Every structure is written in C-alpha cells, then in structure tokens.
C-alpha cells in the first residue's frame, strides 16, 4: 500500500499527518529562533545578557497581553484557522525583527510572543482532537516531531550563520518556514468541520473552564516549577558560550544532541504515559531539570556544563506529554484550557525575565542557575507525593 494511502487512511491519520507537517516547519523555525536569538542579540545587536533577559520579558509581556484576545478569536473561528493565521503573522514579525532595527524589535517582539504562544495553544488543542482512543500516542508523535526537528535546527542554523557571517539571514529563513507551517495546517480536517461559535458561548466556555480547581492547581504548581527554570532558559546558551568558552558551532552540536535525547524521551513518554500515572512523568522531568540547573550553576567544568544542558534538554521536554494530557483531562480538549494555562505561563515568564534581568548584573549567571535548581527540587517532590493525578481520580470514581 502506498505511504500516502497509509497516512490518509482515516480521519485521525489525516489529522496527524497534516499536524505533523505543519509542526515540523514550525518546530525547525522556532527551535532555531530559541537557540540563536540570544546569540543574535549579543553578537549582531551588541546586547548584554541582562538586555537579552529584558527582551525575553518583552516577548512574554506580549503573550500575557494578547493570548486571551487571540484565545477568544480561536474559539470563535476554530483552532485550525487560528493556527494558520498566527503562523503567517508570526513569520512576518520574525522577518521584521531580523532587520535589526531597535524600534521594529521593540514593536514586533511582544507581537511575536503572542503569536507563537497562540500557535502552541492551538496545536495542543488540535493534537487532543486527533483521536480519543490513542491520545497519548498523538501527543507523543506531535511532541516527537518538534523534538526531531530541533535536532536539525541548531546544526543547520549555525552552519548557515557561518556561511553568511551573521545571524539575521538565518532568522529570515526561519520566518519563511514559520509561514509555510501556517499554509500546511489549513489542510487539517477539524472534527465537526470547525464550526464558528458565538461570542456568548466562547465567554461562557472560558468562565466554565476558569472555575475548574484541578486545572488551577496544576497550572500554579507547574508554573512555579517553570519559574525556577527561568535562568536555565535565559542564560544556558550564554553560560556555555560566553563564560565557559564553548564555540557557537559546538554549542549548535550540543543543542542538536540534546534535541535527539529529548526526542527519545518524548517518544517514550508518549507510549509510557498512555497508561502510567501522569505525575510520574512530571516528576522525572522536573527532577532532572532541577539537577541540570544546579550543576550548571555550581561547576565551571565544560564537560559538566555540557552534561547539565543535555540533562535538561532530555528531561524538560518529557513534561509536555503528560502535561498536555493533564490539561486536556482537567479542562477539555479545546483551546480554552490551554489558553488559560498560557496566560499564567506568560505572566510568570514576564516576572521571571524581569527579575533575572535585574539580578544578573548584580550576581552573575551562576548563582541564579544554582538557586533555580535548589528551588526546583521540592516542587518535583510535591508533584510526586502531593498532586492528584486526574486519570487516577477518574478511575477511583
């Protein structure tokens, strides 16, 4: 049987195939941006590490301010249409920032943050709609596509940057891929045809979801852990390249290796947490990430620093599979629950980046990485022993 017939044999397979193609384009561009943006900011634009933290804060400020509005639009027009629109506009914003003009970066960075987060929200919702019978597998494949493309992106980005002698042309290529992802997702067959909903029903849906205590409990604990990982997200690349002397080319290889390990972890999570308790996956992810941040903050050894980054690159992606399933179980498979989660996530990221931007010139990167690792350990323990797994609760009932 031809491969095309296999991939399109059922509605669920059609959804997964289209989602995978769009997610692949988006994952390459987004992974490239996340890796090279701090290097672009410090090398091409002359920013300091604190300036970069402030720029990340600006990105998440845009997410916090815009994600609710875009979430309401998504509920009205459907996740497929909203994902396509946010990818197209996100590509335009990235292309504009690549021009390197301060006023364009200031204007486009918060817009870019809102659009990228909206894409993730709607991709999450579309993933939960692929099939109810094999939700863990669908989440594993979707996340695995992202991790797989993240193996390619760092090596490709650093090779292109070496060829062109600057990071800005690489951002332009990433912007084009982002827009192509928006074109691909238009072919996703939404269940029920993606009918539009009235504004009244959308608002009622948000209010009903916002009253779900289990969703709030997960979100608050989850974002407390994300707060502890803020220094790792902001400074890991600068710690290795600027302080420990790892070349940008070698750092690209480290990122590619980390993405490969993350891919294996995500695929394993997609299979394992179809049946195992979700809190086990969250615990393993959080514990490994906390240890990685702690080691990178303690040691000046290059091998240990690389090992710490690889540990976090392996462990942190695991949380995306059980975490998405947990949100879907608590809040439903629509974009509403993921939007509310993203609002809190972006608000925490803004506070985290502003705080790090203020603290880094005073204390340096190492103490902040160390503190994040120490604070993450008790949160990992609470996830294992203090949280109620929604699937276990449902089985008891």
Coordinates of N, CA and C in Angstrom, one line a residue, residues 46-257:
X46 N 24.7 43.7 19.8 CA 25.6 44.2 20.9 C 24.9 44.3 22.2
X47 N 23.8 43.5 22.5 CA 23.1 43.5 23.7 C 23.9 42.7 24.8
X48 N 23.7 43.1 26.1 CA 24.3 42.3 27.2 C 23.3 41.2 27.6
X49 N 23.8 40.3 28.5 CA 22.9 39.2 29.0 C 21.7 39.8 29.6
X50 N 21.8 40.8 30.4 CA 20.7 41.4 31.1 C 19.7 42.0 30.0
X51 N 20.3 42.7 29.0 CA 19.4 43.2 27.9 C 18.6 42.1 27.2
X52 N 19.2 40.9 27.1 CA 18.5 39.8 26.5 C 17.4 39.3 27.4
X53 N 17.6 39.3 28.7 CA 16.6 38.9 29.6 C 15.4 39.9 29.5
X54 N 15.7 41.2 29.4 CA 14.6 42.2 29.2 C 13.9 42.0 27.9
X55 N 14.6 41.6 26.9 CA 14.0 41.4 25.6 C 13.0 40.2 25.7
X56 N 13.5 39.1 26.4 CA 12.6 38.0 26.6 C 11.4 38.4 27.4
X57 N 11.6 39.2 28.4 CA 10.4 39.7 29.2 C 9.4 40.5 28.3
X58 N 9.9 41.2 27.3 CA 9.1 41.9 26.4 C 8.3 40.9 25.5
X59 N 8.9 39.8 25.1 CA 8.2 38.8 24.4 C 7.1 38.2 25.2
X60 N 7.3 37.9 26.4 CA 6.2 37.3 27.2 C 5.2 38.3 27.7
X61 N 5.6 39.5 27.8 CA 4.6 40.6 28.0 C 3.5 40.6 26.9
X62 N 4.0 40.5 25.7 CA 3.1 40.4 24.6 C 2.2 39.2 24.6
X63 N 2.8 38.0 25.1 CA 1.9 36.8 25.2 C 0.9 37.1 26.3
X64 N 1.3 37.6 27.4 CA 0.3 37.8 28.5 C -0.8 38.8 28.1
X65 N -0.4 39.8 27.4 CA -1.4 40.8 27.0 C -2.3 40.3 25.9
X66 N -1.8 39.5 25.0 CA -2.6 39.2 23.8 C -3.2 37.8 23.7
X67 N -2.7 36.9 24.5 CA -3.1 35.5 24.4 C -4.6 35.3 24.7
X68 N -5.2 36.1 25.6 CA -6.6 35.9 25.9 C -7.5 36.4 24.7
X69 N -7.1 37.5 24.2 CA -7.9 38.0 23.0 C -7.8 37.0 21.8
X70 N -6.5 36.5 21.6 CA -6.3 35.6 20.5 C -7.0 34.2 20.8
X71 N -7.1 33.9 22.1 CA -7.7 32.7 22.5 C -9.2 32.7 22.2
X72 N -9.8 33.9 22.5 CA -11.3 34.1 22.2 C -11.5 34.0 20.7
X73 N -10.6 34.6 19.9 CA -10.7 34.5 18.5 C -10.6 33.1 18.0
X74 N -9.7 32.3 18.6 CA -9.5 30.9 18.2 C -10.8 30.1 18.5
X75 N -11.4 30.4 19.6 CA -12.7 29.7 20.0 C -13.8 30.0 19.0
X76 N -13.7 31.2 18.4 CA -14.8 31.6 17.5 C -14.5 31.1 16.1
X77 N -13.3 31.1 15.6 CA -13.0 30.7 14.3 C -12.5 29.3 14.1
X78 N -12.1 28.7 15.3 CA -11.5 27.3 15.2 C -10.0 27.3 15.3
X79 N -9.5 26.3 15.9 CA -8.1 26.2 16.2 C -7.3 26.1 14.9
X80 N -7.8 25.4 13.8 CA -7.1 25.3 12.6 C -6.9 26.7 11.9
X81 N -7.9 27.5 11.8 CA -7.8 28.8 11.2 C -6.9 29.7 12.0
X82 N -7.0 29.6 13.4 CA -6.2 30.5 14.2 C -4.7 30.1 14.2
X83 N -4.4 28.8 14.1 CA -3.0 28.4 14.0 C -2.4 28.9 12.7
X84 N -3.2 28.8 11.6 CA -2.7 29.3 10.3 C -2.4 30.8 10.3
X85 N -3.3 31.5 10.9 CA -3.2 33.0 11.0 C -2.0 33.4 11.8
X86 N -1.9 32.7 13.0 CA -0.8 33.1 13.9 C 0.6 32.7 13.4
X87 N 0.7 31.6 12.6 CA 1.9 31.3 12.0 C 2.3 32.2 10.9
X88 N 1.4 32.6 10.1 CA 1.6 33.6 9.0 C 2.1 34.9 9.6
X89 N 1.4 35.4 10.6 CA 1.8 36.7 11.1 C 3.1 36.6 12.0
X90 N 3.3 35.4 12.6 CA 4.5 35.2 13.4 C 5.7 35.2 12.5
X91 N 5.6 34.7 11.3 CA 6.7 34.7 10.3 C 7.0 36.1 9.9
X92 N 6.0 36.9 9.7 CA 6.2 38.3 9.3 C 6.9 39.1 10.5
X93 N 6.5 38.8 11.7 CA 7.1 39.5 12.8 C 8.6 39.1 13.0
X94 N 8.9 37.8 12.8 CA 10.3 37.4 12.9 C 11.1 38.0 11.8
X95 N 10.6 38.0 10.6 CA 11.3 38.6 9.5 C 11.6 40.1 9.7
X96 N 10.6 40.8 10.3 CA 10.8 42.2 10.6 C 11.9 42.4 11.7
X97 N 11.9 41.6 12.7 CA 13.0 41.7 13.7 C 14.3 41.4 13.2
X98 N 14.4 40.5 12.2 CA 15.7 40.2 11.6 C 16.4 41.4 10.9
X99 N 15.6 42.4 10.6 CA 16.2 43.6 10.0 C 17.2 44.3 11.0
X100 N 17.0 44.1 12.3 CA 17.9 44.6 13.3 C 17.7 46.0 13.8
X101 N 16.5 46.6 13.4 CA 16.2 48.0 13.8 C 15.5 47.9 15.2
X102 N 16.0 48.7 16.1 CA 15.6 48.7 17.5 C 14.1 48.9 17.6
X103 N 13.5 49.9 16.9 CA 12.1 50.1 17.0 C 11.2 49.0 16.5
X104 N 11.7 48.3 15.5 CA 11.0 47.1 14.9 C 11.0 46.0 15.9
X105 N 12.2 45.8 16.5 CA 12.3 44.7 17.5 C 11.4 45.0 18.7
X106 N 11.4 46.2 19.2 CA 10.6 46.6 20.3 C 9.1 46.4 20.0
X107 N 8.7 46.7 18.8 CA 7.3 46.5 18.4 C 6.9 45.1 18.1
X108 N 7.8 44.3 17.4 CA 7.5 43.0 17.0 C 7.7 41.9 18.0
X109 N 8.6 42.1 18.9 CA 8.9 41.0 19.9 C 7.7 40.7 20.7
X110 N 6.9 41.6 21.3 CA 5.7 41.2 22.0 C 4.7 40.6 21.1
X111 N 4.5 41.1 19.9 CA 3.6 40.6 18.9 C 4.0 39.1 18.6
X112 N 5.3 38.9 18.4 CA 5.8 37.6 18.1 C 5.5 36.6 19.2
X113 N 5.7 37.1 20.5 CA 5.5 36.2 21.6 C 4.0 35.8 21.7
X114 N 3.1 36.7 21.4 CA 1.7 36.4 21.5 C 1.3 35.4 20.4
X115 N 1.9 35.6 19.2 CA 1.5 34.7 18.0 C 2.1 33.3 18.2
X116 N 3.3 33.2 18.7 CA 3.9 31.9 18.8 C 3.2 31.1 19.9
X117 N 2.9 31.8 21.0 CA 2.1 31.1 22.1 C 0.7 30.7 21.6
X118 N 0.1 31.5 20.8 CA -1.2 31.1 20.3 C -1.1 29.9 19.4
X119 N 0.0 29.8 18.6 CA 0.3 28.6 17.8 C 0.4 27.4 18.7
X120 N 1.2 27.5 19.7 CA 1.3 26.3 20.6 C 0.0 25.9 21.2
X121 N -0.8 26.9 21.7 CA -2.1 26.6 22.3 C -3.0 25.9 21.3
X122 N -3.1 26.3 20.1 CA -4.0 25.7 19.1 C -3.4 24.4 18.6
X123 N -2.1 24.2 18.5 CA -1.5 22.9 18.1 C -1.8 21.9 19.2
X124 N -1.8 22.4 20.5 CA -2.1 21.5 21.6 C -3.6 21.0 21.5
X125 N -4.5 22.0 21.2 CA -5.9 21.6 21.1 C -6.1 20.7 19.9
X126 N -5.5 21.0 18.8 CA -5.6 20.1 17.6 C -5.1 18.7 17.9
X127 N -4.0 18.6 18.7 CA -3.4 17.3 19.0 C -4.4 16.5 19.8
X128 N -5.1 17.1 20.7 CA -6.1 16.4 21.6 C -7.3 15.9 20.7
X129 N -7.5 16.6 19.6 CA -8.7 16.2 18.7 C -8.3 15.2 17.7
X130 N -7.1 14.7 17.6 CA -6.7 13.8 16.6 C -7.4 12.5 16.8
X131 N -7.4 11.9 18.0 CA -8.1 10.7 18.3 C -8.3 10.5 19.8
X132 N -9.5 10.2 20.3 CA -9.7 10.0 21.7 C -9.1 8.7 22.2
X133 N -9.0 7.7 21.3 CA -8.5 6.3 21.7 C -7.0 6.3 22.0
X134 N -6.3 7.0 21.2 CA -4.8 7.0 21.3 C -4.2 8.4 21.6
X135 N -4.8 9.0 22.6 CA -4.4 10.4 22.9 C -2.9 10.5 23.2
X136 N -2.4 9.5 24.0 CA -1.0 9.5 24.4 C -0.1 9.4 23.2
X137 N -0.5 8.5 22.3 CA 0.4 8.3 21.1 C 0.3 9.6 20.2
X138 N -0.8 10.3 20.1 CA -0.9 11.5 19.3 C 0.0 12.6 19.9
X139 N -0.1 12.7 21.3 CA 0.8 13.7 21.9 C 2.2 13.4 21.8
X140 N 2.6 12.1 21.8 CA 3.9 11.7 21.7 C 4.5 12.0 20.3
X141 N 3.6 11.7 19.3 CA 4.1 12.0 17.9 C 4.2 13.5 17.6
X142 N 3.3 14.2 18.1 CA 3.3 15.7 17.9 C 4.6 16.3 18.6
X143 N 4.8 15.9 19.9 CA 5.9 16.4 20.6 C 7.2 15.8 20.0
X144 N 7.2 14.6 19.5 CA 8.3 14.0 18.9 C 8.8 14.7 17.6
X145 N 7.8 15.1 16.9 CA 8.1 15.9 15.6 C 8.9 17.1 16.0
X146 N 8.4 17.8 17.0 CA 9.1 19.0 17.5 C 10.5 18.8 17.9
X147 N 10.7 17.7 18.7 CA 12.0 17.3 19.2 C 12.9 16.9 18.1
X148 N 12.3 16.1 17.1 CA 13.1 15.7 16.0 C 13.6 16.8 15.1
X149 N 12.8 17.8 14.8 CA 13.2 18.9 14.1 C 14.2 19.8 14.8
X150 N 14.1 19.7 16.1 CA 15.1 20.5 17.0 C 16.5 19.9 16.9
X151 N 16.6 18.7 16.4 CA 17.9 18.1 16.2 C 18.6 18.8 15.0
X152 N 17.8 19.0 14.0 CA 18.3 19.6 12.7 C 18.5 21.1 12.9
X153 N 17.6 21.8 13.6 CA 17.7 23.2 13.6 C 19.0 23.8 14.1
X154 N 19.6 23.4 15.2 CA 20.8 24.0 15.7 C 22.0 23.9 14.7
X155 N 22.1 22.7 14.2 CA 23.3 22.4 13.3 C 23.1 23.2 12.0
X156 N 21.8 23.2 11.5 CA 21.5 24.0 10.3 C 21.7 25.5 10.5
X157 N 21.2 26.0 11.6 CA 21.3 27.4 11.9 C 22.8 27.9 12.1
X158 N 23.6 27.1 12.8 CA 25.0 27.5 13.0 C 25.8 27.4 11.7
X159 N 25.5 26.4 10.8 CA 26.1 26.3 9.6 C 25.8 27.4 8.6
X160 N 24.5 27.8 8.6 CA 24.1 29.0 7.8 C 24.7 30.3 8.3
X161 N 24.8 30.4 9.6 CA 25.4 31.6 10.2 C 26.8 31.7 9.8
X162 N 27.5 30.6 9.9 CA 28.9 30.6 9.5 C 29.1 31.0 8.0
X163 N 28.2 30.5 7.2 CA 28.3 30.8 5.7 C 28.0 32.2 5.4
X164 N 27.0 32.8 6.1 CA 26.6 34.2 5.9 C 27.4 35.2 6.7
X165 N 28.0 34.7 7.8 CA 28.7 35.6 8.7 C 27.9 36.4 9.6
X166 N 26.6 36.1 9.8 CA 25.7 36.8 10.6 C 24.5 35.9 10.9
X167 N 23.7 36.3 12.0 CA 22.6 35.5 12.4 C 21.3 36.0 11.7
X168 N 21.2 37.2 11.3 CA 20.0 37.8 10.7 C 19.4 37.0 9.5
X169 N 20.3 36.6 8.5 CA 19.7 35.9 7.4 C 19.1 34.5 7.9
X170 N 19.7 33.9 8.9 CA 19.1 32.7 9.5 C 17.7 32.9 10.0
X171 N 17.5 34.1 10.6 CA 16.2 34.4 11.1 C 15.2 34.6 10.0
X172 N 15.6 35.1 8.9 CA 14.8 35.3 7.7 C 14.3 33.9 7.2
X173 N 15.2 33.0 7.1 CA 14.9 31.6 6.7 C 13.9 31.0 7.7
X174 N 14.1 31.2 9.0 CA 13.2 30.7 10.0 C 11.8 31.3 9.8
X175 N 11.7 32.6 9.5 CA 10.5 33.3 9.2 C 9.7 32.7 8.1
X176 N 10.4 32.3 7.0 CA 9.8 31.7 5.9 C 9.2 30.3 6.2
X177 N 9.9 29.5 7.0 CA 9.4 28.2 7.4 C 8.2 28.3 8.3
X178 N 8.2 29.4 9.1 CA 7.0 29.6 10.0 C 5.8 29.8 9.2
X179 N 5.9 30.7 8.1 CA 4.7 31.0 7.3 C 4.3 29.7 6.5
X180 N 5.2 28.9 6.1 CA 4.9 27.6 5.4 C 4.1 26.7 6.3
X181 N 4.5 26.7 7.6 CA 3.7 25.9 8.5 C 2.3 26.3 8.6
X182 N 2.0 27.7 8.5 CA 0.7 28.2 8.5 C -0.1 27.7 7.3
X183 N 0.5 27.6 6.2 CA -0.2 27.1 5.0 C -0.5 25.7 5.1
X184 N 0.4 24.9 5.7 CA 0.1 23.4 5.8 C -1.1 23.1 6.7
X185 N -1.2 23.8 7.8 CA -2.2 23.5 8.8 C -3.6 23.7 8.3
X186 N -3.7 24.5 7.3 CA -5.1 24.8 6.7 C -5.7 23.5 6.2
X187 N -5.0 22.5 5.9 CA -5.5 21.2 5.4 C -5.9 20.2 6.5
X188 N -5.8 20.6 7.8 CA -6.2 19.8 8.9 C -7.7 19.7 8.9
X189 N -8.3 18.4 8.9 CA -9.8 18.3 8.9 C -10.3 18.3 10.3
X190 N -10.8 19.4 10.8 CA -11.3 19.6 12.1 C -12.5 18.7 12.4
X191 N -12.7 18.1 13.5 CA -13.9 17.3 13.8 C -15.1 18.3 13.8
X192 N -16.2 17.9 13.2 CA -17.4 18.8 13.2 C -17.2 19.9 12.2
X193 N -16.1 19.9 11.4 CA -16.0 21.0 10.4 C -15.5 22.3 10.9
X194 N -15.2 22.4 12.2 CA -14.6 23.6 12.8 C -15.6 24.7 12.7
X195 N -16.9 24.4 13.1 CA -17.9 25.5 13.0 C -17.6 26.6 14.0
X196 N -18.0 27.8 13.6 CA -17.8 29.0 14.4 C -18.8 29.0 15.6
X197 N -18.3 29.6 16.7 CA -19.1 29.7 17.9 C -19.4 31.1 18.2
X198 N -20.6 31.4 18.8 CA -20.9 32.8 19.1 C -20.0 33.3 20.2
X199 N -19.9 34.6 20.3 CA -19.1 35.2 21.4 C -19.6 34.8 22.8
X200 N -20.9 34.8 22.9 CA -21.5 34.4 24.2 C -21.1 33.0 24.6
X201 N -21.1 32.1 23.7 CA -20.7 30.7 24.0 C -19.2 30.6 24.4
X202 N -18.4 31.4 23.6 CA -17.0 31.4 23.9 C -16.7 31.9 25.3
X203 N -17.3 33.0 25.7 CA -17.1 33.6 27.0 C -17.6 32.6 28.1
X204 N -18.8 32.0 27.9 CA -19.3 31.0 28.8 C -18.3 29.9 29.0
X205 N -17.7 29.4 27.9 CA -16.7 28.4 27.9 C -15.5 28.7 28.7
X206 N -15.0 30.0 28.5 CA -13.8 30.4 29.3 C -14.1 30.5 30.8
X207 N -15.3 31.0 31.1 CA -15.7 31.1 32.5 C -15.9 29.8 33.2
X208 N -16.5 28.8 32.4 CA -16.6 27.5 33.0 C -15.3 26.8 33.2
X209 N -14.4 27.0 32.3 CA -13.0 26.4 32.4 C -12.3 27.0 33.5
X210 N -12.4 28.3 33.7 CA -11.7 29.0 34.7 C -12.1 28.6 36.1
X211 N -13.3 28.0 36.3 CA -13.8 27.6 37.6 C -13.3 26.2 38.0
X212 N -12.5 25.5 37.1 CA -12.1 24.2 37.4 C -10.9 24.2 38.3
X213 N -11.0 23.8 39.5 CA -10.0 23.9 40.5 C -8.8 23.0 40.2
X214 N -9.0 21.8 39.7 CA -7.9 20.9 39.4 C -7.0 21.5 38.3
X215 N -7.6 22.3 37.3 CA -6.8 22.9 36.3 C -5.9 24.0 36.9
X216 N -6.5 24.8 37.8 CA -5.7 25.9 38.5 C -4.6 25.3 39.4
X217 N -4.9 24.2 40.1 CA -3.9 23.6 40.9 C -2.7 23.2 40.1
X218 N -3.0 22.5 39.0 CA -1.9 22.0 38.1 C -1.1 23.2 37.6
X219 N -1.8 24.2 37.1 CA -1.2 25.4 36.5 C -0.3 26.1 37.5
X220 N -0.7 26.3 38.7 CA 0.1 27.1 39.7 C 1.3 26.3 40.0
X221 N 1.2 25.0 40.3 CA 2.4 24.2 40.6 C 3.3 24.1 39.4
X222 N 2.7 23.9 38.3 CA 3.5 23.8 37.0 C 4.3 25.1 36.8
X223 N 3.7 26.2 37.0 CA 4.3 27.5 36.7 C 5.3 27.9 37.8
X224 N 5.1 27.4 39.0 CA 6.1 27.6 40.0 C 7.4 26.9 39.6
X225 N 7.3 25.7 39.0 CA 8.5 25.0 38.5 C 9.1 25.7 37.3
X226 N 8.2 26.2 36.4 CA 8.8 26.9 35.2 C 9.5 28.2 35.7
X227 N 9.1 28.8 36.8 CA 9.8 30.0 37.3 C 11.2 29.6 37.7
X228 N 11.4 28.4 38.3 CA 12.7 28.0 38.8 C 13.6 27.7 37.6
X229 N 13.0 27.4 36.4 CA 13.8 27.1 35.2 C 14.1 28.4 34.4
X230 N 13.7 29.5 34.8 CA 13.9 30.8 34.0 C 15.3 31.1 33.7
X231 N 16.2 30.9 34.7 CA 17.6 31.2 34.5 C 18.2 30.2 33.5
X232 N 17.8 29.0 33.5 CA 18.3 28.0 32.6 C 17.8 28.4 31.1
X233 N 16.6 28.8 31.0 CA 16.1 29.2 29.7 C 16.8 30.4 29.1
X234 N 17.0 31.4 30.0 CA 17.6 32.6 29.5 C 19.1 32.6 29.4
X235 N 19.8 31.8 30.2 CA 21.3 32.0 30.3 C 22.1 30.8 29.9
X236 N 21.5 29.6 29.7 CA 22.2 28.4 29.4 C 23.2 28.6 28.2
X237 N 22.6 29.1 27.1 CA 23.5 29.3 25.9 C 24.6 30.3 26.2
X238 N 24.3 31.4 26.9 CA 25.3 32.4 27.2 C 26.3 31.9 28.2
X239 N 25.9 31.1 29.2 CA 26.8 30.5 30.2 C 27.8 29.6 29.5
X240 N 27.4 28.8 28.5 CA 28.3 27.9 27.9 C 29.2 28.6 26.9
X241 N 28.7 29.5 26.1 CA 29.4 30.2 25.0 C 30.3 31.3 25.5
X242 N 29.7 32.2 26.4 CA 30.4 33.4 26.8 C 31.3 33.2 28.0
X243 N 30.8 32.3 28.9 CA 31.6 32.2 30.2 C 32.5 30.9 30.2
X244 N 32.0 29.8 29.6 CA 32.8 28.6 29.6 C 33.6 28.4 28.3
X245 N 33.4 29.2 27.3 CA 34.2 29.2 26.1 C 33.8 28.2 25.1
X246 N 32.6 27.6 25.1 CA 32.2 26.7 24.1 C 31.9 27.5 22.8
X247 N 32.5 27.1 21.7 CA 32.2 27.8 20.4 C 30.7 27.7 20.0
X248 N 30.3 28.7 19.2 CA 28.9 28.7 18.8 C 28.6 27.5 17.9
X249 N 29.6 27.0 17.1 CA 29.4 25.8 16.3 C 29.2 24.6 17.2
X250 N 30.1 24.5 18.2 CA 30.0 23.3 19.1 C 28.7 23.4 19.9
X251 N 28.3 24.6 20.3 CA 27.1 24.8 21.0 C 25.9 24.3 20.2
X252 N 25.9 24.6 18.9 CA 24.9 24.0 18.0 C 24.8 22.5 18.0
X253 N 26.0 21.9 18.0 CA 26.0 20.4 18.1 C 25.5 19.9 19.5
X254 N 25.8 20.7 20.5 CA 25.2 20.3 21.9 C 23.7 20.4 21.8
X255 N 23.2 21.5 21.2 CA 21.7 21.6 21.1 C 21.1 20.5 20.3
X256 N 21.8 20.1 19.2 CA 21.3 19.0 18.4 C 21.3 17.7 19.1
X257 N 22.3 17.5 19.9 CA 22.4 16.2 20.7 C 21.3 16.2 21.7

